[in-house]
Coordinates of C-alpha atoms in Angstrom, one line a residue:
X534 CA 25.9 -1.9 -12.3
X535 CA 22.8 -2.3 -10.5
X536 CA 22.2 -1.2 -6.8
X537 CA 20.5 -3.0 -4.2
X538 CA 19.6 -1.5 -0.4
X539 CA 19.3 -4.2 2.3
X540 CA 17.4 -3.2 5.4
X541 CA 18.1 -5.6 8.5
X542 CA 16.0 -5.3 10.6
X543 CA 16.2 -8.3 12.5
X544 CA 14.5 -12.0 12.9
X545 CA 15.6 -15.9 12.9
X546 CA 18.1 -14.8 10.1
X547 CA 20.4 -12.7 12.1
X548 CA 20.6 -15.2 14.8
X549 CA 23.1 -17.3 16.3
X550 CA 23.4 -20.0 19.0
X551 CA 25.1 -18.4 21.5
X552 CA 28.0 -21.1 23.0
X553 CA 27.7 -20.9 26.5
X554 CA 23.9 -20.7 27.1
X555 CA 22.4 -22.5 23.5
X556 CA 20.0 -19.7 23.0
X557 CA 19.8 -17.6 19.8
X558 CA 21.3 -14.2 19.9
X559 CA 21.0 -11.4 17.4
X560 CA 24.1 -10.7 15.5
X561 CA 25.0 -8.0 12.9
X562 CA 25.0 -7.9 9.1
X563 CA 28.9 -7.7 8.6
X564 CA 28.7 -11.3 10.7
X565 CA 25.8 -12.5 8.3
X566 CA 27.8 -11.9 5.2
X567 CA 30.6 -14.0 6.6
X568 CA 28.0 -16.7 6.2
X569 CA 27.1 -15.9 3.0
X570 CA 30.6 -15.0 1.1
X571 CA 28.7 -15.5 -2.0
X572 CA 27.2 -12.4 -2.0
X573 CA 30.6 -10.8 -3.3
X574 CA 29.7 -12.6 -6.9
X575 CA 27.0 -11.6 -7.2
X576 CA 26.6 -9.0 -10.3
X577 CA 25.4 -5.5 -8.3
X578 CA 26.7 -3.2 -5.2
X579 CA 24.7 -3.8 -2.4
X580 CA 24.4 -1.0 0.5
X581 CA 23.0 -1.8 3.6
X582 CA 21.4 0.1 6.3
X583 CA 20.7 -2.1 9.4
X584 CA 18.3 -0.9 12.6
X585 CA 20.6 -0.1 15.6
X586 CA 18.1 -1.8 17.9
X587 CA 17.7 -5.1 15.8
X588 CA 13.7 -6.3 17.2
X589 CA 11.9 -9.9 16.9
X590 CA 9.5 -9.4 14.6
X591 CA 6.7 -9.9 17.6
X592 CA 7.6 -6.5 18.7
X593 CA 7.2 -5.1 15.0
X594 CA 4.7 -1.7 15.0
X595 CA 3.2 0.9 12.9
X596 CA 5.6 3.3 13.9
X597 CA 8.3 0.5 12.5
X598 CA 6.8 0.4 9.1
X599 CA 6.9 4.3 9.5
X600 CA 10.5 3.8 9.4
X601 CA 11.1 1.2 6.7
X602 CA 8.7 3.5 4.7
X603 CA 10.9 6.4 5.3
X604 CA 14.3 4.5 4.3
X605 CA 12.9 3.4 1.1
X606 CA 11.7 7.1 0.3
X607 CA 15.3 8.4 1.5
X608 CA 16.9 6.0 -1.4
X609 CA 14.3 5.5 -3.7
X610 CA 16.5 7.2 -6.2
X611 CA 20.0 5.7 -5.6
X612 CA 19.2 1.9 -5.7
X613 CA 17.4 -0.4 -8.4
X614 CA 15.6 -2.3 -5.9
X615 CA 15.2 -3.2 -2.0
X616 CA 16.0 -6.1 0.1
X617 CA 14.0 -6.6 3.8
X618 CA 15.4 -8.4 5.8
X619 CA 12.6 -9.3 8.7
X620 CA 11.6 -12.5 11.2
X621 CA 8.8 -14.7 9.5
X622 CA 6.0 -14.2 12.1
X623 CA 4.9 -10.7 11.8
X624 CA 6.2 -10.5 8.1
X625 CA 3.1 -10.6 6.5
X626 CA 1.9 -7.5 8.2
X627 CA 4.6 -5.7 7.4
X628 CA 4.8 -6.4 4.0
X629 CA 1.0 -5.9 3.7
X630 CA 1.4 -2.1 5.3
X631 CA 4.3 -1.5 2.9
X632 CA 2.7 -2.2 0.3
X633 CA -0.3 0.6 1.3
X634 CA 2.4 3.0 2.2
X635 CA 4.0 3.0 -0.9
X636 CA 2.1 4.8 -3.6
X637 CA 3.4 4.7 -7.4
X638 CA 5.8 2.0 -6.5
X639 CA 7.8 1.0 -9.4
X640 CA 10.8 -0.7 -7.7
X641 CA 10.8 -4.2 -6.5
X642 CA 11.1 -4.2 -2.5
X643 CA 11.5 -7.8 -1.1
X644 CA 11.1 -8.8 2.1
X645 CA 12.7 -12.1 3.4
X646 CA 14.3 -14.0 6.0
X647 CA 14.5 -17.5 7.5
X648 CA 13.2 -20.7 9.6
X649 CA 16.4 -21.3 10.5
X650 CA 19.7 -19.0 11.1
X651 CA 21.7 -18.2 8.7
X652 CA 24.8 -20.2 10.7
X653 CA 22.8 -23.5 11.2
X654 CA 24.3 -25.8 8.7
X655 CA 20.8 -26.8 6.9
X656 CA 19.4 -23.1 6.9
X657 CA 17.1 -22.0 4.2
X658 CA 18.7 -18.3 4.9
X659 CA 21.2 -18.5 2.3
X660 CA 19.3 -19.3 -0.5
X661 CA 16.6 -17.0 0.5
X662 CA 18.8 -13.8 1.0
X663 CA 20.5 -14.8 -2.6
X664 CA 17.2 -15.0 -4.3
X665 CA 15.7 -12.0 -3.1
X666 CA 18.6 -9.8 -4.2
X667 CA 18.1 -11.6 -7.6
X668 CA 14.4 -10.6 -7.5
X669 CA 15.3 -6.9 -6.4
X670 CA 17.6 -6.3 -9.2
X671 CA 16.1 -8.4 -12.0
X672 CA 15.3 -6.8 -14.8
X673 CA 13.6 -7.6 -19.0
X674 CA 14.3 -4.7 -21.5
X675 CA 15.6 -2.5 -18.7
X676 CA 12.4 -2.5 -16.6
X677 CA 12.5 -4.2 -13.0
X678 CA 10.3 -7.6 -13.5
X679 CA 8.6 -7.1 -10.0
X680 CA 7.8 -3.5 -9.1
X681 CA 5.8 -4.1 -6.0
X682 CA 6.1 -5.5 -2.6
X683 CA 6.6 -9.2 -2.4
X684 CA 7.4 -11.6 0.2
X685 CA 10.0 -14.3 -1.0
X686 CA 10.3 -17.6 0.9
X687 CA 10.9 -21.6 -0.3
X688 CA 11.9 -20.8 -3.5
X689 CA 8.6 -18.6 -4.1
X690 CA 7.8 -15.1 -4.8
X691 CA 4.1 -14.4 -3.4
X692 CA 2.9 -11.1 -3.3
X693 CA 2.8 -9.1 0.3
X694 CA -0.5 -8.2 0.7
X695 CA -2.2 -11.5 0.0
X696 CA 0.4 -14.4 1.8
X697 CA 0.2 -15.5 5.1
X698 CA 2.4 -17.6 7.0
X699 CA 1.1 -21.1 7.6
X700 CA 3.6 -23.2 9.2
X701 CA 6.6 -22.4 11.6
X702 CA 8.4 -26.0 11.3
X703 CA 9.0 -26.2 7.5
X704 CA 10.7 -23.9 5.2
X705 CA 7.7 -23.8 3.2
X706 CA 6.5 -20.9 5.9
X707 CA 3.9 -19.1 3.7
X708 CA 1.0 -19.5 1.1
X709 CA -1.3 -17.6 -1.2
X710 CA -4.4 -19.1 -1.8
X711 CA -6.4 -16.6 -3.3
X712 CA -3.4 -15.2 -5.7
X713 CA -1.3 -16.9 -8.0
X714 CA 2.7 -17.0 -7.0
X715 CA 4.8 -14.3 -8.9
X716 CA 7.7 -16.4 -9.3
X717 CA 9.5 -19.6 -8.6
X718 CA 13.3 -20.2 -8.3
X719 CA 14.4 -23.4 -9.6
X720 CA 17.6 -23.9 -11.9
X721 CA 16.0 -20.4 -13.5
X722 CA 13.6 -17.5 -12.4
X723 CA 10.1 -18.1 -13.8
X724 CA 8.0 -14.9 -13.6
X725 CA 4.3 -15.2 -14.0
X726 CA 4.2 -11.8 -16.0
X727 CA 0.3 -11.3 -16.0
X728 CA 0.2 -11.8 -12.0
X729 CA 2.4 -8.8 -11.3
X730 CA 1.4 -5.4 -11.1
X731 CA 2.4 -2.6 -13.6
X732 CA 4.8 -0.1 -11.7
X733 CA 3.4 3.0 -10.5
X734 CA 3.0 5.9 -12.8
X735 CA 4.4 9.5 -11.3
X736 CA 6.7 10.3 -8.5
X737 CA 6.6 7.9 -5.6
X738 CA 3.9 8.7 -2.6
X739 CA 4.8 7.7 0.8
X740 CA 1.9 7.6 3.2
X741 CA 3.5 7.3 7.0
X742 CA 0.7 7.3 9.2
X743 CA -1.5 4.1 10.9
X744 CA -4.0 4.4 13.2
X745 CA -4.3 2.0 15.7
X746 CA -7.6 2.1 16.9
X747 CA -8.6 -1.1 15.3
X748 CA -10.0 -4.1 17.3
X749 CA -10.8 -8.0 15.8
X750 CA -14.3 -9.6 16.7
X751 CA -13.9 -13.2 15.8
X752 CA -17.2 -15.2 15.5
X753 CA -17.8 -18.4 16.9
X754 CA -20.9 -20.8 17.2
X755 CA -22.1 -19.8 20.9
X756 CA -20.3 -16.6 21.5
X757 CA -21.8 -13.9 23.9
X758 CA -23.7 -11.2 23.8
X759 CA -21.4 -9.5 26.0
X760 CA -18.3 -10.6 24.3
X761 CA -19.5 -8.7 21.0
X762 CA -20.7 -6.2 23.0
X763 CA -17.2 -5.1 24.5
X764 CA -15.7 -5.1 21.2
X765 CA -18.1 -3.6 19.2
X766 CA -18.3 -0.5 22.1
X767 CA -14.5 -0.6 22.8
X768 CA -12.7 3.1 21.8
X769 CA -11.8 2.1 18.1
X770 CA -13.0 3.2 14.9
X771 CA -12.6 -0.1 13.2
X772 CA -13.1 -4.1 13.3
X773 CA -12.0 -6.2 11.3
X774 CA -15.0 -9.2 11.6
X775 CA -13.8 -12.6 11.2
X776 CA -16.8 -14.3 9.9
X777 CA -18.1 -18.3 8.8
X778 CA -17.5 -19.2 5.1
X779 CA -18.8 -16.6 2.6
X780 CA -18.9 -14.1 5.3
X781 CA -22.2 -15.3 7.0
X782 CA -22.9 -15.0 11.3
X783 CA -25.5 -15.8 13.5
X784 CA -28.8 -13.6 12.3
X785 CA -29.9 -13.1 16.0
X786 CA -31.1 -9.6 16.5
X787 CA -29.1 -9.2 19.5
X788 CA -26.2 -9.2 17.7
X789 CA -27.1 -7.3 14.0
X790 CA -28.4 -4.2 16.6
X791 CA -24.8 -4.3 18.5
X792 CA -23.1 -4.1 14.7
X793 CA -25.5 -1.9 13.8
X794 CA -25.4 0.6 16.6
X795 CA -21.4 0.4 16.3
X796 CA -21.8 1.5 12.3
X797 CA -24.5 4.0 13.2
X798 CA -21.8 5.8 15.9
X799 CA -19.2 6.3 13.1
X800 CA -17.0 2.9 13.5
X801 CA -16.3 1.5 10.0
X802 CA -16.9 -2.7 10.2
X803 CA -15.3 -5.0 7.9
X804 CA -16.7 -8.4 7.2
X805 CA -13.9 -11.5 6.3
X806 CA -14.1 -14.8 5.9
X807 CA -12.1 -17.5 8.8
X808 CA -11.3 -19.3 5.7
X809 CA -8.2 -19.0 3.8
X810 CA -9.8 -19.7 1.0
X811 CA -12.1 -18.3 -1.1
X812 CA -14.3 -14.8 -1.0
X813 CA -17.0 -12.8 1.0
X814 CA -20.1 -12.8 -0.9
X815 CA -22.7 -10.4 1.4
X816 CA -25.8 -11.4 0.5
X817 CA -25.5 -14.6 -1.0
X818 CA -27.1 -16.0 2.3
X819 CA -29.4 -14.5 4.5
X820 CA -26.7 -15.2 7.0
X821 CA -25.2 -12.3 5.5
X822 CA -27.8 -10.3 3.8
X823 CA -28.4 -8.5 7.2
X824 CA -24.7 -7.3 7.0
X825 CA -24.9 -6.0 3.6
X826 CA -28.4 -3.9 4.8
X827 CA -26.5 -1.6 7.5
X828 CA -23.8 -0.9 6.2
X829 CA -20.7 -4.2 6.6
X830 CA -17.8 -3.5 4.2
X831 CA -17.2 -6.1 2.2
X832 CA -13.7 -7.7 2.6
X833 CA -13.7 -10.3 0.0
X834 CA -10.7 -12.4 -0.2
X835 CA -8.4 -10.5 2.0
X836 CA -6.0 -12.0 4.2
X837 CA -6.4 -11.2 7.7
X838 CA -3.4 -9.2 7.7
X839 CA -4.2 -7.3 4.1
X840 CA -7.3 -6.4 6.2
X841 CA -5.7 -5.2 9.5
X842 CA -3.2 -3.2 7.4
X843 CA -5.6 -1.6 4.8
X844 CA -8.3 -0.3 7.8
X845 CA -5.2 1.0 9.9
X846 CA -4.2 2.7 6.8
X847 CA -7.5 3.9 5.5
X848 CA -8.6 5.3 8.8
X849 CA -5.6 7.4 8.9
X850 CA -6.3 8.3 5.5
X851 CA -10.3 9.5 5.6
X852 CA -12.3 10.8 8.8
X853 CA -15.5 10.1 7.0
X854 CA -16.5 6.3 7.9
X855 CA -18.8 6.1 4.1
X856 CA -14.9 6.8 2.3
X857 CA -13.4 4.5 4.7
X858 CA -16.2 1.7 3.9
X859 CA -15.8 3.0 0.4
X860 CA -12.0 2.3 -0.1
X861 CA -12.1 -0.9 1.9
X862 CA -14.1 -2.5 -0.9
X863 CA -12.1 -1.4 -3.8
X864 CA -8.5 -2.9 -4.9
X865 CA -5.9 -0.2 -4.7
X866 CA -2.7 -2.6 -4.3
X867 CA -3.8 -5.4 -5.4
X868 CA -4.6 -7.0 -2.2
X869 CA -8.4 -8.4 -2.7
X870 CA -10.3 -9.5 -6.0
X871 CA -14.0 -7.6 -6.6
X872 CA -16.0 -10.4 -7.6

């Protein structure tokens, strides 16, 4: 019989309307499968392991996804998949910096939750937290269907490092643009078998560290001299640049010499698009040529939180910016397409 970890951590799932003031309250995971007595047919032995300080997912943190990393190293070999259990608004990131963390992964590791609480009467948590642990454990010829880390939401299974969430009033919370979906849940699973990655070859690599010392520069049509200026000179060694359409900005020299003298004292800058959809093409415009010319990394279709994730991780990974730069343009989970 298969075996399936859950990790609570926390979020809209684990909540309940507290009688006397209305509010929602974090409960614990023994009152959550009183909601969900179903659990108990299904066809595996789940384990759980919930945090002791359950957290909103605002307050989530590298040195979280330190720990979730650590627990899936510590039972890698016991269980035949993982189950997240995490609030909607920071999951994304999460699932994105799991899915650096965790080199050679060849076991499914879901993360879900809710929009609602698992005691409202019209949640989505119940069918969400059944469908995962049917992702986590499924399985074709004895090999797990999904060996990487997915985020699973609405009746869809959408790889980590490229959703987003897009809407916090429908249960439809998150979307994929650039990525196909890796499976739907209707009356049966449907995998899109070319869309998922092969499992990891060799033992599994955990990577623990993130560095922090990441800043966002957002363009906009009018923004300051001094505005880039702060950013560009603040005490980080990366930005992620948030750029128009195919990655193009203002060619004002003003503002390629602040970029430029950032890149020139060691800080690695990466160049994606405000647009969910589509790619970073340096180059294609002059708008963007400039960029290419000292030394931009080239983001493509990353989400912003893929991009976040990967340069905390990289720069933790590599003092030298030129690997950094190097590593930031190349798909090593799956989270951007080279065009």
């Amino acid at each position: 019989m298969c075996q399936i970890l859950i990790i609570y951590t926390g979020g809209t799932i684990g909540m309940m309307s507290d009688p006397r003031t209305k509010a929602l309250v974090p409960i614990n995971f023994e009152q959550i499968m009183e909601n969900v007595p179903e659990l108990e047919r299904l066809n595996c032995r789940i384990k759980v392991h919930s945090f002791e300080d359950i957290i909103d997912s605002s307050n989530m943190s590298p040195a979280i996804w330190s720990r979730l990393a650590g627990l899936i190293q510590k039972h890698y070999d016991e269980v035949d998949g993982f189950v997240i259990l995490h609030g909607s608004d920071t999951m994304a990131y999460s699932a994105s910096a799991l899915s650096f963390m965790l080199e050679n992964l060849a076991k499914p590791v879901i993360f879900t939750g809710s929009q609602l609480p698992i005691s409202a009467i019209r949640t989505d948590a119940k069918e969400n937290l059944m469908t995962a642990i049917e992702l986590a454990k499924a399985k074709k010829n004895d090999r797990v269907r999904v060996p990487e880390v997915c985020i699973y939401f609405d009746y869809k299974l959408f790889r980590g490092n490229r959703a987003f969430k897009y809407n916090s009033s429908k249960f439809e919370a998150f979307r994929s643009p650039n990525y196909p979906v890796l499976a739907e849940s209707g009356v049966h699973l449907r995998f899109s078998i070319n869309d998922i990655r092969k499992p990891g070859e060799g033992e599994l690599i955990v990577h623990k560290e993130f560095t922090s010392d990441v800043a966002v520069l957002k363009l906009y049509p009018g923004i300051s001299p001094k505005v880039v200026e702060n950013i560009v000179n603040s005490d980080v060694r990366g930005i992620v640049m948030e750029t128009f359409g195919a990655g193009n900005t203002t060619t004002d020299q003003w503002f390629t010499d602040l970029l430029k003298g950032a890149i020139d004292s060691g800080k690695v800058i990466v160049d994606i698009s405000q647009c969910k959809v589509g790619t970073v093409e340096l180059g294609r415009y002059e708008t963007s040529k400039q960029l290419k010319d000292i030394g931009v990394a080239n983001g493509y279709d990353m989400t912003f939180e893929a991009a976040i994730t990967k340069t905390m991780f990289l720069l933790s990974q590599f003092e030298d910016p030129k690997e950094v730069n190097y590593w930031l343009e190349q798909d090593i989970r799956g989270e951007l397409t080279v065009s």
